[in-house]
Coordinates of C-alpha atoms and ligand atoms in Angstrom, one line a residue:
M1373 CA -20.0 6.1 8.1
L1374 CA -17.0 7.2 10.1
L1375 CA -15.5 10.3 8.3
I1376 CA -11.7 10.4 8.3
N1377 CA -9.1 12.0 6.2
I1378 CA -6.7 9.2 5.4
L1379 CA -3.9 11.4 4.0
N1380 CA -4.0 13.7 7.1
S1381 CA -3.8 10.6 9.3
I1382 CA -0.7 9.4 7.4
L1383 CA 0.9 12.8 7.4
H1384 CA 0.2 13.3 11.1
S1385 CA 1.5 9.8 12.1
S1386 CA 4.6 10.3 9.9
A1387 CA 5.3 13.7 11.6
L1388 CA 5.1 12.0 15.0
N1389 CA 7.1 9.0 13.8
N1390 CA 4.2 6.7 14.6
K1391 CA 4.4 3.7 12.4
Q1392 CA 1.3 2.3 10.6
I1393 CA 0.3 -1.0 9.3
A1394 CA -1.9 -1.8 6.3
V1395 CA -3.3 -5.2 5.4
L1396 CA -3.8 -5.8 1.7
I1397 CA -7.0 -7.6 0.8
D1398 CA -7.0 -9.0 -2.7
P1399 CA -10.7 -9.4 -3.6
E1400 CA -9.8 -12.1 -6.1
K1401 CA -8.6 -14.3 -3.3
A1402 CA -10.6 -13.1 -0.3
S1403 CA -13.7 -14.9 1.0
F1404 CA -16.2 -13.9 3.6
D1405 CA -14.8 -16.5 5.9
S1406 CA -11.1 -15.5 5.4
L1407 CA -12.1 -11.9 6.2
V1408 CA -13.9 -13.0 9.4
N1409 CA -10.8 -14.9 10.4
L1410 CA -8.7 -11.8 10.0
I1411 CA -11.0 -9.1 11.3
Q1412 CA -12.1 -11.0 14.4
R1413 CA -8.5 -11.4 15.7
P1414 CA -7.7 -9.2 18.7
A1415 CA -4.6 -7.9 16.9
F1416 CA -6.7 -6.5 14.1
E1417 CA -7.6 -3.6 16.4
A1418 CA -4.0 -2.4 16.0
V1419 CA -4.2 -2.5 12.1
D1420 CA -4.5 1.1 10.7
F1421 CA -5.8 0.5 7.2
L1422 CA -7.2 -2.1 4.9
F1423 CA -5.9 -1.6 1.4
V1424 CA -8.2 -3.3 -1.1
G1425 CA -7.4 -4.1 -4.8
G1426 CA -5.3 -6.2 -7.1
S1427 CA -4.0 -6.5 -10.6
L1428 CA -6.8 -8.8 -11.9
V1429 CA -9.8 -7.9 -9.8
N1430 CA -13.1 -7.2 -11.6
E1431 CA -15.9 -4.8 -10.6
D1432 CA -18.1 -7.5 -9.1
Q1433 CA -15.4 -9.0 -7.0
M1434 CA -14.4 -5.6 -5.7
H1435 CA -18.0 -4.7 -4.8
E1436 CA -18.7 -8.0 -3.1
C1437 CA -15.4 -7.8 -1.1
M1438 CA -16.2 -4.2 0.0
N1439 CA -19.7 -5.3 1.1
W1440 CA -18.1 -8.0 3.3
I1441 CA -15.5 -5.6 4.7
K1442 CA -18.1 -3.0 5.6
E1443 CA -20.3 -5.6 7.2
L1444 CA -17.4 -6.7 9.4
T1445 CA -15.5 -3.6 10.4
D1446 CA -15.3 0.3 10.4
K1447 CA -11.5 0.1 9.8
P1448 CA -10.5 2.7 7.2
T1449 CA -10.4 1.2 3.7
V1450 CA -8.2 2.5 0.9
I1451 CA -8.5 1.3 -2.7
F1452 CA -5.2 0.1 -4.1
P1453 CA -6.4 0.0 -7.6
G1454 CA -5.2 -2.4 -10.3
S1455 CA -7.6 -0.7 -12.8
P1456 CA -10.4 1.9 -12.9
N1457 CA -13.1 -0.8 -12.5
Q1458 CA -12.0 -1.2 -8.9
I1459 CA -13.4 2.3 -7.9
D1460 CA -16.0 1.5 -5.2
N1461 CA -17.8 4.1 -3.2
Q1462 CA -17.9 2.1 -0.1
A1463 CA -14.2 2.7 0.5
D1464 CA -12.9 5.8 2.2
A1465 CA -10.1 6.7 -0.1
I1466 CA -8.2 5.7 -3.2
L1467 CA -4.5 5.8 -3.9
L1468 CA -4.3 7.5 -7.3
L1469 CA -1.3 5.5 -8.4
S1470 CA 1.1 6.8 -11.1
L1471 CA 3.5 4.0 -11.9
I1472 CA 6.5 6.3 -12.3
S1473 CA 9.1 3.5 -12.2
G1474 CA 7.8 2.4 -15.6
R1475 CA 7.2 4.0 -19.0
N1476 CA 3.8 2.7 -19.7
P1477 CA 1.7 5.8 -20.7
D1478 CA -1.5 4.0 -19.7
L1479 CA -0.3 3.8 -16.1
L1480 CA 1.1 7.3 -16.1
I1481 CA -2.0 9.1 -17.5
G1482 CA -4.3 6.9 -19.6
K1483 CA -6.1 5.1 -16.8
H1484 CA -6.3 8.3 -14.8
V1485 CA -8.3 9.9 -17.7
E1486 CA -10.6 6.9 -17.9
A1487 CA -11.2 7.1 -14.1
A1488 CA -11.5 10.9 -13.8
Q1489 CA -15.2 11.5 -14.1
R1490 CA -16.0 8.4 -12.1
L1491 CA -13.7 9.7 -9.3
K1492 CA -15.2 13.2 -9.5
K1493 CA -18.7 11.7 -8.9
S1494 CA -17.5 9.5 -6.0
S1495 CA -17.1 10.4 -2.4
L1496 CA -13.6 8.9 -2.2
E1497 CA -10.7 10.9 -0.9
I1498 CA -8.2 10.9 -3.7
I1499 CA -4.5 10.6 -2.7
P1500 CA -2.0 11.2 -5.5
T1501 CA 0.7 8.6 -5.0
S1502 CA 4.0 7.8 -6.7
Y1503 CA 4.0 4.0 -7.3
I1504 CA 7.5 2.7 -7.7
L1505 CA 8.1 -1.0 -8.4
I1506 CA 11.4 -2.4 -7.0
D1507 CA 12.9 -5.7 -8.1
G1508 CA 11.7 -8.5 -5.7
G1509 CA 13.6 -11.4 -7.2
R1510 CA 10.9 -12.7 -9.5
T1511 CA 8.5 -11.5 -12.1
T1512 CA 5.4 -10.5 -10.2
T1513 CA 1.8 -10.2 -11.5
V1514 CA 2.1 -6.4 -11.3
S1515 CA 5.3 -6.1 -13.3
Y1516 CA 3.9 -8.5 -15.9
I1517 CA 0.5 -6.9 -16.2
S1518 CA 1.9 -3.4 -16.2
N1519 CA 4.5 -4.3 -18.7
T1520 CA 7.2 -2.4 -16.8
I1521 CA 10.6 -3.2 -15.5
P1522 CA 11.0 -2.8 -11.7
I1523 CA 14.0 -0.7 -10.5
P1524 CA 16.9 -3.0 -9.4
Q1525 CA 17.5 -2.9 -5.6
D1526 CA 21.1 -1.8 -6.2
K1527 CA 20.1 1.2 -8.4
A1528 CA 19.4 3.5 -5.5
D1529 CA 20.2 6.6 -7.6
I1530 CA 17.4 5.7 -10.0
A1531 CA 14.9 5.0 -7.1
I1532 CA 15.8 8.2 -5.4
S1533 CA 15.5 10.4 -8.5
T1534 CA 12.2 8.7 -9.4
A1535 CA 10.7 9.3 -6.0
L1536 CA 11.9 12.9 -6.0
A1537 CA 10.3 13.4 -9.4
G1538 CA 7.1 12.0 -8.0
K1539 CA 7.2 14.5 -5.2
Q1540 CA 7.9 17.3 -7.6
L1541 CA 4.9 16.3 -9.6
G1542 CA 2.7 16.8 -6.5
H1543 CA 2.3 13.3 -5.3
Q1544 CA 1.6 13.2 -1.6
L1545 CA 2.9 9.7 -0.9
T1546 CA 5.6 7.3 -2.2
Y1547 CA 4.7 3.6 -2.4
M1548 CA 7.7 1.3 -3.0
D1549 CA 6.4 -2.1 -3.9
C1550 CA 8.3 -5.4 -4.8
G1551 CA 4.9 -6.7 -5.9
S1552 CA 2.6 -9.2 -4.2
G1553 CA 4.3 -12.5 -3.5
S1554 CA 7.8 -11.3 -4.4
K1555 CA 10.8 -13.3 -3.2
W1556 CA 12.4 -10.3 -1.5
A1557 CA 11.1 -7.1 0.1
V1558 CA 12.4 -3.6 -0.5
H1559 CA 15.8 -3.4 1.3
P1560 CA 15.6 -1.1 4.3
S1561 CA 18.7 0.8 3.1
L1562 CA 17.0 1.7 -0.2
A1563 CA 13.8 2.7 1.6
K1564 CA 15.9 4.9 4.0
K1565 CA 17.6 6.8 1.1
V1566 CA 14.3 7.4 -0.7
K1567 CA 12.6 8.7 2.5
E1568 CA 15.5 11.0 3.3
E1569 CA 15.4 12.4 -0.2
T1570 CA 11.7 13.1 -0.4
G1571 CA 10.7 13.7 3.2
I1572 CA 7.1 12.6 2.3
P1573 CA 5.4 9.6 3.8
L1574 CA 6.7 6.3 2.5
I1575 CA 4.7 3.2 2.1
V1576 CA 6.5 -0.1 1.5
G1577 CA 5.0 -3.5 0.5
G1578 CA 5.6 -6.7 -1.3
G1579 CA 7.3 -9.8 0.0
I1580 CA 7.3 -8.9 3.7
K1581 CA 7.1 -12.2 5.6
T1582 CA 8.6 -11.6 9.0
A1583 CA 8.1 -9.1 11.8
E1584 CA 11.9 -8.4 11.7
Q1585 CA 11.6 -7.2 8.1
A1586 CA 8.8 -4.9 9.1
T1587 CA 10.7 -3.6 12.1
A1588 CA 13.8 -3.0 9.9
L1589 CA 11.7 -1.0 7.4
F1590 CA 10.1 1.0 10.1
Q1591 CA 13.6 1.8 11.6
A1592 CA 14.7 2.9 8.1
G1593 CA 12.0 5.5 8.1
V1594 CA 9.1 3.7 6.4
D1595 CA 5.8 5.1 7.6
V1596 CA 3.3 2.4 6.4
V1597 CA 4.1 -1.3 5.9
V1598 CA 1.7 -3.3 3.8
V1599 CA 1.3 -7.1 4.1
G1600 CA -1.0 -9.3 2.0
N1601 CA 0.3 -12.7 1.0
K1602 CA 1.8 -13.7 4.3
L1603 CA -1.4 -13.1 6.1
E1604 CA -3.4 -15.0 3.6
D1605 CA -1.1 -18.0 4.2
D1606 CA -0.8 -17.5 8.0
P1607 CA -3.3 -15.2 9.6
N1608 CA -1.6 -15.9 13.0
F1609 CA 1.2 -13.6 11.6
L1610 CA -1.0 -10.6 12.4
E1611 CA 0.0 -10.8 16.1
D1612 CA 3.7 -10.5 15.3
L1613 CA 3.2 -7.9 12.6
V1614 CA 1.4 -5.4 14.8
L1615 CA 4.1 -5.8 17.5
S1616 CA 6.8 -5.1 14.9
R1617 CA 6.4 -1.4 15.1
H1618 CA 6.9 -1.4 18.9
S1619 CA 10.4 -2.7 18.4
T1620 CA 11.1 0.4 16.3
K1621 CA 13.8 2.7 17.7
Q1622 CA 12.5 6.2 17.5
T1623 CA 14.9 8.1 15.3
P1624 CA 14.4 11.6 14.0
I1625 CA 13.8 11.7 10.2
R1626 CA 15.2 14.7 8.3
R1627 CA 12.4 16.6 6.6
Q1628 CA 12.4 19.2 3.8
Ligands
LIG1782 C1 1.6 -5.8 -3.0 O1 2.5 -4.4 -1.3 C2 1.6 -5.4 -1.5 O2 1.3 -4.7 -3.8 C3 1.6 -6.6 -0.6 O3 2.5 -7.6 -1.1 O4 1.2 -9.7 -0.8 O5 3.7 -9.8 -0.9 O6 2.5 -8.9 1.1 P1 2.5 -9.1 -0.4

């Protein structure tokens, strides 16, 4: 197995202002054929990571999907867990998400306790990550299942302080998510403010449907853009998505 340190790769790319793309695979919806269709595209070479997980995925679905992925590609895989039963040793890393935009204790510490021994025994790289839900214009599965209210897009002060608190808690990454299938994506101006405040790598996902949206987010300082739904509906979008970062004007990002 290819040994890579995912966090170092993100930190390094962020420092160089090299933008990265993650494709979200939801094992509940993926099939072997859909993965072949994605992974065998020439543009897939330019994808940096596969994020794997979902709100309602069970252990068997996760394991089968990881088997398929490992059969088809060496691309780094990162678990984006909806629950501890999605911990699978075939992946390279796991985003240890704390849902800090919400006040659900299970998603702030409860699930982490459940997962702790299993993670200790695994070979996964564990990446402490602030997970911040932003209003995407409709109730998404993640906001419903997590029983939390996303931060409104016009409440930048709340988003900024939330992300800063996550950094102060020791989280290495910030992930701002409107939730899979949201109507809107995170507004670039909101992402910019959060990135400028924390200085740590920023991942943004949820509702990204065009290359222009991805480019605008990259220009705002986002380091990793995540796309799931749009690629499930239209795998041809991958070509445009991987080109989106090349339209990004290289602007220096203030760091702390
Ligand atoms: C959701 O960020 C991901 O957690 C991706 O969302 O499926 O809407 O692209 P989409």
